[in-house]
Amino acid sequence: MKNIYILLTKSNTVVSRLIHKFTADEYTHVSICFDDHFYTLFSSARKNDKTLFPAGPCREDIRCGRLKDYPETPCAALKLQVSDVVYKRIVAETMRIMDREYNYHYNILGLFLCMLKIPYHRKHHLFCAEFVGKVLTKSRALKLPKDYSIMKPADYIKIPELVCMYRGNIGGLIRQF
């Protein structure tokens, strides 16, 4: 058996504040990770800390960039235990997207449709919760409570198979792991 990790955060960016304004959710961003030190997280977000665009599939790290610079950012780290076969499928699906990251774009339309609870799969477009949901669904790691295109970051903390192993802020997560 192996573990995968889901990191939920709520930063102070413009996009995060807008999402929070419409949803009032505790978390507004989600990433997936394969190591228990959170060195490399995968998601769909801005690719540059200074500008909103370009955005799409990207790598994140809690020890550098926006996450490290704002240690007070609220977060929750969730763990999912999977078989070796499922683990390989999750990694393969994530890498399939990441290897083609420049063909993908941030799914702004999908984000709005998600808030309206309208499922819509737009080719080569993903927002963060959709990215994680697609990886989990396509790898058959987990049955999501709804279509991955309408999953919100805060929905992940409600999934019983995802065990919350840390809740606090990024600074505390860095110190703990």
Tab-separated table of C-alpha atoms in Angstrom:
chain	number	residue	atom	x	y	z
A	1	MET	CA	0.000	0.000	0.000
A	2	LYS	CA	1.081	3.559	-0.752
A	3	ASN	CA	-0.164	7.000	0.219
A	4	ILE	CA	-1.117	9.947	-1.893
A	5	TYR	CA	-1.768	13.355	-0.381
A	6	ILE	CA	-4.233	16.117	-1.097
A	7	LEU	CA	-3.367	19.624	0.101
A	8	LEU	CA	-6.159	22.147	0.544
A	9	THR	CA	-5.293	25.827	0.937
A	10	LYS	CA	-6.915	29.247	1.029
A	11	SER	CA	-4.445	31.911	-0.018
A	12	ASN	CA	-4.944	35.644	-0.165
A	13	THR	CA	-4.764	35.926	-3.965
A	14	VAL	CA	-7.409	37.729	-6.013
A	15	VAL	CA	-8.737	34.454	-7.443
A	16	SER	CA	-8.871	32.808	-4.010
A	17	ARG	CA	-10.709	35.779	-2.511
A	18	LEU	CA	-13.225	35.741	-5.390
A	19	ILE	CA	-13.836	32.010	-5.002
A	20	HIS	CA	-14.278	32.461	-1.260
A	21	LYS	CA	-16.694	35.348	-1.810
A	22	PHE	CA	-18.945	33.155	-3.975
A	23	THR	CA	-18.619	29.890	-2.045
A	24	ALA	CA	-17.750	30.919	1.540
A	25	ASP	CA	-15.696	27.688	1.560
A	26	GLU	CA	-12.884	27.188	4.041
A	27	TYR	CA	-10.487	26.137	1.240
A	28	THR	CA	-10.209	27.526	-2.284
A	29	HIS	CA	-7.319	25.573	-3.815
A	30	VAL	CA	-6.355	21.903	-3.983
A	31	SER	CA	-3.217	20.058	-5.081
A	32	ILE	CA	-2.180	16.410	-5.218
A	33	CYS	CA	1.157	15.083	-3.990
A	34	PHE	CA	2.981	11.742	-3.948
A	35	ASP	CA	5.566	12.342	-1.227
A	36	ASP	CA	4.954	12.799	2.486
A	37	HIS	CA	7.149	15.924	2.625
A	38	PHE	CA	5.039	17.875	0.098
A	39	TYR	CA	8.087	18.672	-2.032
A	40	THR	CA	6.196	18.493	-5.312
A	41	LEU	CA	2.490	19.187	-5.534
A	42	PHE	CA	0.549	19.080	-8.786
A	43	SER	CA	-2.435	21.249	-9.602
A	44	SER	CA	-3.863	23.734	-12.076
A	45	ALA	CA	-3.102	27.313	-11.103
A	46	ARG	CA	-1.018	30.309	-12.058
A	47	LYS	CA	2.434	29.378	-13.339
A	48	ASN	CA	4.020	32.605	-12.136
A	49	ASP	CA	3.606	34.081	-8.655
A	50	LYS	CA	3.599	37.623	-10.012
A	51	THR	CA	0.801	37.400	-12.627
A	52	LEU	CA	-2.565	35.682	-13.030
A	53	PHE	CA	-1.600	34.282	-16.424
A	54	PRO	CA	-0.341	32.026	-17.796
A	55	ALA	CA	-2.223	29.460	-15.754
A	56	GLY	CA	-2.808	25.725	-16.096
A	57	PRO	CA	-1.203	22.509	-14.864
A	58	CYS	CA	1.750	23.346	-12.651
A	59	ARG	CA	4.061	22.145	-9.904
A	60	GLU	CA	3.969	23.694	-6.442
A	61	ASP	CA	6.138	23.313	-3.345
A	62	ILE	CA	5.323	24.392	0.216
A	63	ARG	CA	8.974	25.349	0.725
A	64	CYS	CA	9.212	28.021	-1.959
A	65	GLY	CA	7.193	30.627	-3.818
A	66	ARG	CA	3.770	31.786	-2.740
A	67	LEU	CA	3.198	28.987	-0.234
A	68	LYS	CA	6.462	29.599	1.657
A	69	ASP	CA	6.106	33.375	1.478
A	70	TYR	CA	2.743	33.251	3.267
A	71	PRO	CA	3.186	30.778	6.152
A	72	GLU	CA	-0.127	31.853	7.704
A	73	THR	CA	-2.073	30.441	4.717
A	74	PRO	CA	-4.732	28.055	6.094
A	75	CYS	CA	-4.356	24.479	4.902
A	76	ALA	CA	-5.395	20.880	5.429
A	77	ALA	CA	-3.355	17.838	4.388
A	78	LEU	CA	-5.364	14.745	3.533
A	79	LYS	CA	-4.070	11.215	2.981
A	80	LEU	CA	-5.478	8.454	0.785
A	81	GLN	CA	-4.085	4.959	1.064
A	82	VAL	CA	-4.105	3.062	-2.247
A	83	SER	CA	-2.743	-0.157	-3.674
A	84	ASP	CA	0.554	-0.137	-5.575
A	85	VAL	CA	-1.356	-0.616	-8.848
A	86	VAL	CA	-3.661	2.339	-8.195
A	87	TYR	CA	-0.700	4.455	-7.071
A	88	LYS	CA	1.046	3.806	-10.394
A	89	ARG	CA	-2.141	4.768	-12.278
A	90	ILE	CA	-2.488	8.027	-10.302
A	91	VAL	CA	1.127	8.979	-10.947
A	92	ALA	CA	0.801	8.027	-14.637
A	93	GLU	CA	-2.384	10.085	-15.105
A	94	THR	CA	-0.816	13.089	-13.362
A	95	MET	CA	2.338	12.825	-15.473
A	96	ARG	CA	0.258	12.411	-18.653
A	97	ILE	CA	-1.252	15.839	-17.988
A	98	MET	CA	2.010	17.389	-16.792
A	99	ASP	CA	3.933	16.114	-19.837
A	100	ARG	CA	1.420	18.028	-21.974
A	101	GLU	CA	1.039	20.996	-19.623
A	102	TYR	CA	1.518	23.540	-22.403
A	103	ASN	CA	-1.481	22.076	-24.242
A	104	TYR	CA	-3.654	22.733	-21.176
A	105	HIS	CA	-5.144	25.966	-19.902
A	106	TYR	CA	-6.871	27.117	-16.740
A	107	ASN	CA	-10.593	26.397	-16.998
A	108	ILE	CA	-12.163	29.746	-16.117
A	109	LEU	CA	-15.461	28.783	-17.774
A	110	GLY	CA	-15.444	25.490	-15.862
A	111	LEU	CA	-14.863	27.344	-12.606
A	112	PHE	CA	-18.033	29.383	-13.140
A	113	LEU	CA	-20.014	26.326	-14.249
A	114	CYS	CA	-18.774	24.487	-11.157
A	115	MET	CA	-20.195	27.218	-8.945
A	116	LEU	CA	-23.512	26.754	-10.770
A	117	LYS	CA	-23.205	22.943	-10.341
A	118	ILE	CA	-23.254	22.371	-14.111
A	119	PRO	CA	-20.905	19.513	-15.128
A	120	TYR	CA	-18.856	20.351	-18.198
A	121	HIS	CA	-15.699	18.683	-19.506
A	122	ARG	CA	-13.755	21.164	-21.588
A	123	LYS	CA	-10.903	19.563	-23.515
A	124	HIS	CA	-7.445	20.640	-22.314
A	125	HIS	CA	-8.867	22.993	-19.669
A	126	LEU	CA	-8.751	22.316	-15.918
A	127	PHE	CA	-9.125	24.285	-12.710
A	128	CYS	CA	-7.458	22.966	-9.548
A	129	ALA	CA	-10.256	20.811	-8.090
A	130	GLU	CA	-11.068	19.513	-11.557
A	131	PHE	CA	-7.403	18.555	-12.086
A	132	VAL	CA	-7.287	16.555	-8.830
A	133	GLY	CA	-10.715	15.048	-9.468
A	134	LYS	CA	-9.795	13.993	-12.985
A	135	VAL	CA	-6.619	12.285	-11.763
A	136	LEU	CA	-8.495	10.443	-8.996
A	137	THR	CA	-11.363	9.459	-11.323
A	138	LYS	CA	-9.301	8.380	-14.344
A	139	SER	CA	-6.983	6.301	-12.161
A	140	ARG	CA	-9.992	4.724	-10.403
A	141	ALA	CA	-8.443	5.614	-7.037
A	142	LEU	CA	-11.619	6.936	-5.534
A	143	LYS	CA	-15.281	7.339	-6.363
A	144	LEU	CA	-16.021	11.025	-6.012
A	145	PRO	CA	-19.387	12.167	-4.625
A	146	LYS	CA	-20.066	14.104	-7.848
A	147	ASP	CA	-18.638	14.655	-11.309
A	148	TYR	CA	-15.033	15.838	-11.089
A	149	SER	CA	-15.857	18.951	-13.144
A	150	ILE	CA	-18.062	20.265	-10.306
A	151	MET	CA	-15.827	19.324	-7.384
A	152	LYS	CA	-14.719	22.300	-5.278
A	153	PRO	CA	-11.564	22.223	-3.140
A	154	ALA	CA	-13.631	22.197	0.055
A	155	ASP	CA	-15.494	19.073	-1.160
A	156	TYR	CA	-12.381	16.943	-0.728
A	157	ILE	CA	-12.275	17.306	3.053
A	158	LYS	CA	-15.755	15.726	3.226
A	159	ILE	CA	-14.708	12.480	1.475
A	160	PRO	CA	-14.451	9.752	4.150
A	161	GLU	CA	-11.602	7.896	2.404
A	162	LEU	CA	-9.426	11.008	2.634
A	163	VAL	CA	-8.019	11.091	6.164
A	164	CYS	CA	-7.116	14.519	7.532
A	165	MET	CA	-3.562	14.246	8.881
A	166	TYR	CA	-2.931	17.959	9.456
A	167	ARG	CA	-5.040	21.079	9.750
A	168	GLY	CA	-3.564	24.472	10.443
A	169	ASN	CA	-1.375	26.723	8.316
A	170	ILE	CA	1.409	26.229	5.785
A	171	GLY	CA	4.085	27.316	8.294
A	172	GLY	CA	2.987	24.572	10.690
A	173	LEU	CA	2.837	22.022	7.883
A	174	ILE	CA	6.410	22.889	6.867
A	175	ARG	CA	7.595	22.446	10.469
A	176	GLN	CA	5.715	19.173	10.909
A	177	PHE	CA	6.732	17.509	7.657
